[in-house]
Amino acid sequence: MTNPITPTPITSVLVANRGEIACRVFTTAKALGLRTVAVYSDPDADAPHVRQADAAVHLPGSTSAETYLRSEQIIAAAQAAGADAIHPGYGFLSENAEFAEAVVAAGLTWIGPPAGAITAMGSKVNAKELMAAAGVPVLTDIDPENVTADDLPLLIKASAGGGGRGMRVVRGLSELADQVAGARREAESAFGDPTVFCEPYIERGHHIEVQVMADAHGTVWAVGERECSIQRRHQKVVEEAPAPLVERIGGDMRERLYAAARTAVESIGYRGAGTVEFLADENGKFFFLETNTRLQVEHPVTELTTGTDLVEWQIRVAEGEALPAQEPTTSGHSIEVRLYAEDPANDWQPQSGTITTIDLPADARFELLDRPGVRVDSGIADGSEISTFYDPMLAKVISVAPTRDRAAAMLARALSDAKIHGLVTNRDMLVNTLRDATFLSGNTDTAYLDTVGLDVLSAPLASDDATRVAAVAAALAQSAANRSSARMLGSLPSGWRNIASDFQSKSYTTAAGDEIVARYRIGRTTTEVPDLADTAVVSIAPTEAVLSTAGVTRRYRVTVVGDAVHVDWPGASVSLTRVPRYVDPAAQERPGSLLAPMPGAVIRVAVSEGDRVTAGQPLLWLEAMKMEHTISAPADGIVSVLAVEVGRQLSVGDVLAVISSESDD
């Protein structure tokens, strides 16, 4: 069934979103000669997407519920700025049928699928029923109230959205109630809808999805498939096209996937860009998961392997243009990784604060590439504030090359050479993954991170020896910087004496908490570094030290921001913290203090002062960046102080509680 529409030229587009996806849409819209309008919340007032747009409208408030989820405010912003179309991006209101209807009712062009199609696929439970009726293979749904031991393990999912929000794996009936309650809270926070359902959990499945594009004239494209099996907390980390599983299985698997995807969207009168997601086993048998009625985060890998600007076609289809009859063909291989402000080695804790420097080597930004290279899609710039109110993704870094191995090598090189200062990120884990033998074999599934081991993948790129050399480079550069700013005798080297003197030293702590003492002595003609036997100092400058270790010379760039000292060199980097010469006793925490590991809000407290607790027992829950985080007791003891209550907004390092041992009483 077709849904013909009257051609509607678009002149100005408002993007009802923020960050990277807003910048991505603006890039194509401007290339098409369209005007652009941004909306922004209080924390996003100076964000790159606001600066990139031709005009911007403020949405008062900080949370998503106050701003990016307020459909009436967004429509009013479009009307005030003279926009005649709204692009929803992904997340927020992108799959909200009522919003789509309201946009059209306001006389604006909706750059997305019809509201009826969104409704049909908006409920994952309903979507599965429709797909089963259309002949698409599906996994059965289970009502959370009717789960039995025979159903385990199972996966709880939010009915109204994706991105890992609301997803929980349940392996025991005793944890079901708490996990369902937590999933409902996350779903409500992220999508405004607490509805969840359960389905069988396939431990080692492959997440395969097909990009579709449909017009109002009856043409449906299957624009290649992607594999997105490497996930953490059910949120994708690495995506690639074409899918290694499909390449390995061969035969007619690709055509069967394409046929199922076309059937899925044709059955609901779809229009625009969308993604049909499947879960496949090792033998190539697959089941329908859901249809995302929007552009996906990972759409660049499809763009780079097909030469197709999907955002451009979203706009052209919304204007009423017909797709060519011939689908785009695929060539080469593309891999995308999501660079997050998070600490994989510490239970993926999200980070917030200021990114002082972000410099990612790129051949293109948001655009297609006609040669092997690296593309960066990012809504973050130097000085950007990573807020607790939104997803902590910093950038998508995407490579394209003739082969998968070459694409992985190029992407790993770009990431390892990047300068990222201010927050802990998952960069080293991504590089280790791209260089891992299991990943390079193409034999990855949803259990990949557990199979290889997060301890292996999250290991720092810089070895302990390399970190010690970097600390000495930092000390030497800081010494040169101190002399360059000296008011008297600034031309003399730091610590210079007429007679032999002792070594100078500077102390640093690493991200792992280890202390390094960097010793050096600057003489008339040479600089000594006594703790690095094979290292010679070639030159020193305020922002750079050139050192030769075992005959290999490297240039270390040193950036100082407050007490933080960042050392970058080709292939690795180290972030250090200068140890103060004198410690303020008032800054010392009371023994047993449990500190907030991230900014966030307290949403639940399970203990009271005086309660006896055991190591690992959940004490309270924080919400940060739309996810729940459990704070557990670090040891057996008694809650002698409970410093928070539900609703309290926390900063990193705030005292949550004090756990005293029995012997302290």
mmCIF file of C-alpha atoms in Angstrom, residues 103-382:
data_model
loop_
_atom_site.group_PDB
_atom_site.id
_atom_site.type_symbol
_atom_site.label_atom_id
_atom_site.label_comp_id
_atom_site.label_asym_id
_atom_site.label_seq_id
_atom_site.Cartn_x
_atom_site.Cartn_y
_atom_site.Cartn_z
ATOM 1 C CA VAL A 103 4.003 18.554 13.822
ATOM 2 C CA VAL A 104 1.798 17.818 10.821
ATOM 3 C CA ALA A 105 -1.244 19.389 12.487
ATOM 4 C CA ALA A 106 0.788 22.577 12.979
ATOM 5 C CA GLY A 107 1.312 22.789 9.226
ATOM 6 C CA LEU A 108 4.963 21.684 9.369
ATOM 7 C CA THR A 109 6.672 18.901 7.415
ATOM 8 C CA TRP A 110 7.617 15.899 9.515
ATOM 9 C CA ILE A 111 10.936 14.392 8.372
ATOM 10 C CA GLY A 112 10.135 10.909 9.531
ATOM 11 C CA PRO A 113 7.727 8.011 9.052
ATOM 12 C CA PRO A 114 3.936 8.434 9.258
ATOM 13 C CA ALA A 115 2.495 8.540 12.754
ATOM 14 C CA GLY A 116 0.595 5.313 12.022
ATOM 15 C CA ALA A 117 3.838 3.471 11.287
ATOM 16 C CA ILE A 118 5.399 4.806 14.473
ATOM 17 C CA THR A 119 2.377 3.648 16.437
ATOM 18 C CA ALA A 120 2.480 0.215 14.820
ATOM 19 C CA MET A 121 6.134 -0.266 15.788
ATOM 20 C CA GLY A 122 6.191 1.959 18.887
ATOM 21 C CA SER A 123 5.107 -0.877 21.124
ATOM 22 C CA LYS A 124 7.569 -3.729 20.737
ATOM 23 C CA VAL A 125 4.885 -6.150 21.885
ATOM 24 C CA ASN A 126 2.462 -4.960 19.221
ATOM 25 C CA ALA A 127 5.240 -4.862 16.607
ATOM 26 C CA LYS A 128 6.053 -8.519 17.159
ATOM 27 C CA GLU A 129 2.420 -9.478 16.701
ATOM 28 C CA LEU A 130 2.307 -7.558 13.404
ATOM 29 C CA MET A 131 5.543 -9.138 12.186
ATOM 30 C CA ALA A 132 4.426 -12.626 13.116
ATOM 31 C CA ALA A 133 1.217 -12.044 11.138
ATOM 32 C CA ALA A 134 3.308 -10.852 8.164
ATOM 33 C CA GLY A 135 5.417 -14.018 8.255
ATOM 34 C CA VAL A 136 8.560 -12.526 9.797
ATOM 35 C CA PRO A 137 10.163 -14.895 12.392
ATOM 36 C CA VAL A 138 9.888 -13.519 15.954
ATOM 37 C CA LEU A 139 10.847 -14.370 19.543
ATOM 38 C CA THR A 140 7.875 -14.903 21.862
ATOM 39 C CA ASP A 141 7.001 -12.245 24.450
ATOM 40 C CA ILE A 142 6.508 -13.027 28.128
ATOM 41 C CA ASP A 143 4.457 -10.924 30.523
ATOM 42 C CA PRO A 144 6.657 -10.063 33.555
ATOM 43 C CA GLU A 145 3.787 -11.199 35.789
ATOM 44 C CA ASN A 146 3.802 -14.698 34.276
ATOM 45 C CA VAL A 147 7.519 -15.556 34.285
ATOM 46 C CA THR A 148 8.488 -19.031 35.513
ATOM 47 C CA ALA A 149 11.863 -20.681 36.114
ATOM 48 C CA ASP A 150 11.556 -22.414 32.735
ATOM 49 C CA ASP A 151 11.602 -18.993 31.028
ATOM 50 C CA LEU A 152 15.048 -18.081 32.369
ATOM 51 C CA PRO A 153 17.310 -16.485 31.377
ATOM 52 C CA LEU A 154 15.235 -13.655 29.957
ATOM 53 C CA LEU A 155 15.676 -10.077 28.884
ATOM 54 C CA ILE A 156 13.536 -7.213 30.178
ATOM 55 C CA LYS A 157 13.040 -4.483 27.566
ATOM 56 C CA ALA A 158 11.355 -1.095 27.494
ATOM 57 C CA SER A 159 8.452 -1.154 25.089
ATOM 58 C CA ALA A 160 8.750 2.503 24.057
ATOM 59 C CA GLY A 161 12.445 2.934 23.211
ATOM 60 C CA GLY A 162 15.935 1.583 22.769
ATOM 61 C CA GLY A 163 19.544 2.549 23.433
ATOM 62 C CA GLY A 164 19.821 0.000 26.236
ATOM 63 C CA ARG A 165 17.548 2.041 28.516
ATOM 64 C CA GLY A 166 15.378 -0.254 30.606
ATOM 65 C CA MET A 167 17.144 -3.437 29.495
ATOM 66 C CA ARG A 168 17.998 -5.980 32.201
ATOM 67 C CA VAL A 169 19.079 -9.637 32.029
ATOM 68 C CA VAL A 170 17.382 -11.838 34.652
ATOM 69 C CA ARG A 171 18.826 -15.239 35.531
ATOM 70 C CA GLY A 172 16.985 -15.929 38.796
ATOM 71 C CA LEU A 173 13.356 -15.502 39.871
ATOM 72 C CA SER A 174 14.456 -13.881 43.138
ATOM 73 C CA GLU A 175 15.822 -10.841 41.260
ATOM 74 C CA LEU A 176 12.911 -10.469 38.827
ATOM 75 C CA ALA A 177 10.786 -7.998 40.805
ATOM 76 C CA ASP A 178 13.648 -5.580 41.524
ATOM 77 C CA GLN A 179 14.903 -5.742 37.940
ATOM 78 C CA VAL A 180 11.446 -5.100 36.491
ATOM 79 C CA ALA A 181 10.980 -2.130 38.848
ATOM 80 C CA GLY A 182 14.382 -0.715 37.882
ATOM 81 C CA ALA A 183 13.694 -1.217 34.174
ATOM 82 C CA ARG A 184 10.382 0.624 34.513
ATOM 83 C CA ARG A 185 12.063 3.578 36.244
ATOM 84 C CA GLU A 186 14.706 3.844 33.504
ATOM 85 C CA ALA A 187 12.088 3.559 30.764
ATOM 86 C CA GLU A 188 9.962 6.268 32.371
ATOM 87 C CA SER A 189 12.972 8.581 32.707
ATOM 88 C CA ALA A 190 14.224 8.049 29.148
ATOM 89 C CA PHE A 191 10.965 7.742 27.185
ATOM 90 C CA GLY A 192 8.152 8.902 29.438
ATOM 91 C CA ASP A 193 6.626 5.397 29.299
ATOM 92 C CA PRO A 194 7.318 2.746 31.989
ATOM 93 C CA THR A 195 5.925 -0.203 29.991
ATOM 94 C CA VAL A 196 8.296 -3.181 29.841
ATOM 95 C CA PHE A 197 8.084 -6.755 28.608
ATOM 96 C CA CYS A 198 10.271 -9.867 28.636
ATOM 97 C CA GLU A 199 11.613 -12.159 25.935
ATOM 98 C CA PRO A 200 13.935 -15.195 25.881
ATOM 99 C CA TYR A 201 17.585 -14.174 26.219
ATOM 100 C CA ILE A 202 19.971 -15.675 23.675
ATOM 101 C CA GLU A 203 23.350 -15.718 25.410
ATOM 102 C CA ARG A 204 25.591 -15.623 22.335
ATOM 103 C CA GLY A 205 23.474 -14.041 19.666
ATOM 104 C CA HIS A 206 24.425 -11.722 16.833
ATOM 105 C CA HIS A 207 22.708 -8.372 16.532
ATOM 106 C CA ILE A 208 22.059 -7.854 12.808
ATOM 107 C CA GLU A 209 20.054 -4.957 11.413
ATOM 108 C CA VAL A 210 18.949 -3.867 7.969
ATOM 109 C CA GLN A 211 18.797 -0.205 6.973
ATOM 110 C CA VAL A 212 15.630 0.595 5.038
ATOM 111 C CA MET A 213 14.449 3.655 3.149
ATOM 112 C CA ALA A 214 10.923 3.933 1.755
ATOM 113 C CA ASP A 215 9.144 6.615 -0.244
ATOM 114 C CA ALA A 216 5.468 7.515 -0.700
ATOM 115 C CA HIS A 217 5.377 5.940 -4.158
ATOM 116 C CA GLY A 218 5.795 2.290 -3.209
ATOM 117 C CA THR A 219 9.580 1.877 -3.432
ATOM 118 C CA VAL A 220 11.404 0.294 -0.487
ATOM 119 C CA TRP A 221 15.182 0.055 -0.329
ATOM 120 C CA ALA A 222 17.151 -2.381 1.805
ATOM 121 C CA VAL A 223 20.339 -0.312 2.068
ATOM 122 C CA GLY A 224 22.752 -2.926 3.385
ATOM 123 C CA GLU A 225 22.978 -4.670 6.734
ATOM 124 C CA ARG A 226 25.046 -3.905 9.837
ATOM 125 C CA GLU A 227 26.347 -6.010 12.712
ATOM 126 C CA CYS A 228 26.169 -4.430 16.157
ATOM 127 C CA SER A 229 26.891 -7.403 18.398
ATOM 128 C CA ILE A 230 29.531 -5.810 20.649
ATOM 129 C CA GLN A 231 27.491 -4.131 23.348
ATOM 130 C CA ARG A 232 27.811 -3.048 26.934
ATOM 131 C CA ARG A 233 24.692 -2.920 29.079
ATOM 132 C CA HIS A 234 22.733 -3.670 25.882
ATOM 133 C CA GLN A 235 23.985 -0.483 24.268
ATOM 134 C CA LYS A 236 26.051 -0.765 21.105
ATOM 135 C CA VAL A 237 29.755 0.059 21.263
ATOM 136 C CA VAL A 238 31.088 -1.173 17.903
ATOM 137 C CA GLU A 239 29.034 -1.313 14.678
ATOM 138 C CA GLU A 240 30.111 -2.357 11.203
ATOM 139 C CA ALA A 241 28.935 -2.945 7.667
ATOM 140 C CA PRO A 242 28.663 -5.404 6.088
ATOM 141 C CA ALA A 243 27.967 -7.888 8.906
ATOM 142 C CA PRO A 244 30.805 -10.396 9.474
ATOM 143 C CA LEU A 245 28.259 -13.101 10.371
ATOM 144 C CA VAL A 246 26.384 -12.618 7.094
ATOM 145 C CA GLU A 247 29.667 -12.617 5.172
ATOM 146 C CA ARG A 248 30.709 -15.856 6.886
ATOM 147 C CA ILE A 249 27.373 -17.665 6.488
ATOM 148 C CA GLY A 250 27.021 -16.651 2.850
ATOM 149 C CA GLY A 251 24.357 -18.377 0.787
ATOM 150 C CA ASP A 252 21.045 -16.569 0.747
ATOM 151 C CA MET A 253 21.143 -15.168 4.309
ATOM 152 C CA ARG A 254 21.548 -11.573 3.126
ATOM 153 C CA GLU A 255 18.626 -11.799 0.717
ATOM 154 C CA ARG A 256 16.450 -13.439 3.374
ATOM 155 C CA LEU A 257 17.288 -10.593 5.782
ATOM 156 C CA TYR A 258 16.519 -7.990 3.135
ATOM 157 C CA ALA A 259 13.238 -9.675 2.230
ATOM 158 C CA ALA A 260 12.161 -9.825 5.888
ATOM 159 C CA ALA A 261 13.067 -6.153 6.373
ATOM 160 C CA ARG A 262 11.134 -5.065 3.286
ATOM 161 C CA THR A 263 8.137 -7.120 4.402
ATOM 162 C CA ALA A 264 8.289 -5.537 7.850
ATOM 163 C CA VAL A 265 8.083 -1.952 6.572
ATOM 164 C CA GLU A 266 5.746 -2.617 3.657
ATOM 165 C CA SER A 267 3.217 -4.158 6.044
ATOM 166 C CA ILE A 268 2.844 -0.860 7.948
ATOM 167 C CA GLY A 269 2.948 1.651 5.055
ATOM 168 C CA TYR A 270 6.356 2.945 6.071
ATOM 169 C CA ARG A 271 8.007 6.077 4.707
ATOM 170 C CA GLY A 272 11.490 7.494 5.329
ATOM 171 C CA ALA A 273 14.543 5.943 7.005
ATOM 172 C CA GLY A 274 14.259 3.094 9.473
ATOM 173 C CA THR A 275 16.050 0.029 10.764
ATOM 174 C CA VAL A 276 14.732 -3.489 11.137
ATOM 175 C CA GLU A 277 16.669 -5.321 13.837
ATOM 176 C CA PHE A 278 17.161 -9.084 14.096
ATOM 177 C CA LEU A 279 18.851 -11.464 16.517
ATOM 178 C CA ALA A 280 20.701 -14.253 14.716
ATOM 179 C CA ASP A 281 22.402 -17.409 15.933
ATOM 180 C CA GLU A 282 25.699 -18.890 14.757
ATOM 181 C CA ASN A 283 23.971 -20.828 11.993
ATOM 182 C CA GLY A 284 22.315 -17.798 10.439
ATOM 183 C CA LYS A 285 18.820 -18.387 11.814
ATOM 184 C CA PHE A 286 17.348 -15.002 12.745
ATOM 185 C CA PHE A 287 14.390 -13.514 14.629
ATOM 186 C CA PHE A 288 12.767 -10.090 14.433
ATOM 187 C CA LEU A 289 13.546 -7.857 17.420
ATOM 188 C CA GLU A 290 12.114 -4.451 16.564
ATOM 189 C CA THR A 291 11.836 -1.735 13.961
ATOM 190 C CA ASN A 292 13.454 1.568 14.850
ATOM 191 C CA THR A 293 11.292 4.194 13.170
ATOM 192 C CA ARG A 294 14.107 6.720 12.962
ATOM 193 C CA LEU A 295 17.706 7.186 11.913
ATOM 194 C CA GLN A 296 20.108 4.997 13.876
ATOM 195 C CA VAL A 297 23.222 6.160 15.698
ATOM 196 C CA GLU A 298 25.265 3.789 13.523
ATOM 197 C CA HIS A 299 23.953 5.019 10.166
ATOM 198 C CA PRO A 300 27.411 6.313 9.030
ATOM 199 C CA VAL A 301 28.757 2.803 8.342
ATOM 200 C CA THR A 302 25.939 2.303 5.842
ATOM 201 C CA GLU A 303 26.552 5.715 4.312
ATOM 202 C CA LEU A 304 30.262 5.049 3.837
ATOM 203 C CA THR A 305 29.813 1.591 2.298
ATOM 204 C CA THR A 306 27.000 2.622 -0.054
ATOM 205 C CA GLY A 307 27.887 6.240 -0.829
ATOM 206 C CA THR A 308 24.385 7.236 0.271
ATOM 207 C CA ASP A 309 23.586 10.278 2.393
ATOM 208 C CA LEU A 310 20.685 8.899 4.423
ATOM 209 C CA VAL A 311 19.786 12.272 5.944
ATOM 210 C CA GLU A 312 19.560 13.776 2.455
ATOM 211 C CA TRP A 313 17.153 11.039 1.403
ATOM 212 C CA GLN A 314 15.122 11.540 4.578
ATOM 213 C CA ILE A 315 14.614 15.170 3.566
ATOM 214 C CA ARG A 316 13.967 14.416 -0.110
ATOM 215 C CA VAL A 317 11.435 11.691 0.732
ATOM 216 C CA ALA A 318 9.705 14.052 3.184
ATOM 217 C CA GLU A 319 9.404 16.543 0.327
ATOM 218 C CA GLY A 320 7.639 13.881 -1.743
ATOM 219 C CA GLU A 321 10.476 12.780 -4.019
ATOM 220 C CA ALA A 322 10.552 9.202 -5.304
ATOM 221 C CA LEU A 323 13.484 6.873 -4.666
ATOM 222 C CA PRO A 324 15.273 5.476 -7.718
ATOM 223 C CA ALA A 325 14.187 1.925 -8.460
ATOM 224 C CA GLN A 326 17.738 0.589 -8.080
ATOM 225 C CA GLU A 327 18.930 0.119 -4.501
ATOM 226 C CA PRO A 328 22.408 1.363 -3.560
ATOM 227 C CA THR A 329 25.097 -1.329 -3.695
ATOM 228 C CA THR A 330 27.697 -2.017 -1.016
ATOM 229 C CA SER A 331 31.483 -2.011 -1.352
ATOM 230 C CA GLY A 332 34.323 -2.012 1.124
ATOM 231 C CA HIS A 333 34.013 -2.215 4.892
ATOM 232 C CA SER A 334 33.199 0.395 7.528
ATOM 233 C CA ILE A 335 33.540 0.234 11.322
ATOM 234 C CA GLU A 336 32.132 2.718 13.820
ATOM 235 C CA VAL A 337 32.962 3.014 17.507
ATOM 236 C CA ARG A 338 31.218 5.148 20.085
ATOM 237 C CA LEU A 339 33.624 7.191 22.160
ATOM 238 C CA TYR A 340 32.082 7.634 25.604
ATOM 239 C CA ALA A 341 32.995 9.576 28.716
ATOM 240 C CA GLU A 342 32.948 6.496 30.903
ATOM 241 C CA ASP A 343 35.330 4.221 32.784
ATOM 242 C CA PRO A 344 35.061 0.625 31.478
ATOM 243 C CA ALA A 345 37.467 -0.674 34.124
ATOM 244 C CA ASN A 346 35.230 0.699 36.874
ATOM 245 C CA ASP A 347 31.878 -0.861 35.980
ATOM 246 C CA TRP A 348 31.399 1.516 33.023
ATOM 247 C CA GLN A 349 30.838 4.450 35.331
ATOM 248 C CA PRO A 350 29.769 7.505 33.300
ATOM 249 C CA GLN A 351 31.883 10.618 33.679
ATOM 250 C CA SER A 352 30.790 14.221 33.721
ATOM 251 C CA GLY A 353 32.624 17.512 33.715
ATOM 252 C CA THR A 354 34.630 19.504 31.197
ATOM 253 C CA ILE A 355 36.380 18.081 28.150
ATOM 254 C CA THR A 356 39.268 20.514 27.994
ATOM 255 C CA THR A 357 40.673 19.122 24.726
ATOM 256 C CA ILE A 358 39.255 16.770 22.118
ATOM 257 C CA ASP A 359 41.265 16.370 18.912
ATOM 258 C CA LEU A 360 40.288 13.351 16.815
ATOM 259 C CA PRO A 361 42.204 12.858 13.537
ATOM 260 C CA ALA A 362 39.675 12.880 10.692
ATOM 261 C CA ASP A 363 39.438 13.011 6.900
ATOM 262 C CA ALA A 364 35.808 14.123 7.064
ATOM 263 C CA ARG A 365 33.251 15.326 9.594
ATOM 264 C CA PHE A 366 29.643 14.183 9.126
ATOM 265 C CA GLU A 367 30.213 13.716 5.372
ATOM 266 C CA LEU A 368 30.680 10.908 2.868
ATOM 267 C CA LEU A 369 34.181 9.744 1.908
ATOM 268 C CA ASP A 370 35.132 8.722 -1.633
ATOM 269 C CA ARG A 371 38.410 7.128 -0.479
ATOM 270 C CA PRO A 372 39.661 5.094 2.493
ATOM 271 C CA GLY A 373 39.739 7.290 5.585
ATOM 272 C CA VAL A 374 38.289 8.224 8.950
ATOM 273 C CA ARG A 375 35.153 10.256 9.599
ATOM 274 C CA VAL A 376 34.245 11.860 12.916
ATOM 275 C CA ASP A 377 30.685 12.776 13.944
ATOM 276 C CA SER A 378 30.746 14.744 17.189
ATOM 277 C CA GLY A 379 28.763 17.383 19.005
ATOM 278 C CA ILE A 380 31.593 18.049 21.460
ATOM 279 C CA ALA A 381 34.393 20.630 21.236
ATOM 280 C CA ASP A 382 37.221 21.866 23.448
#
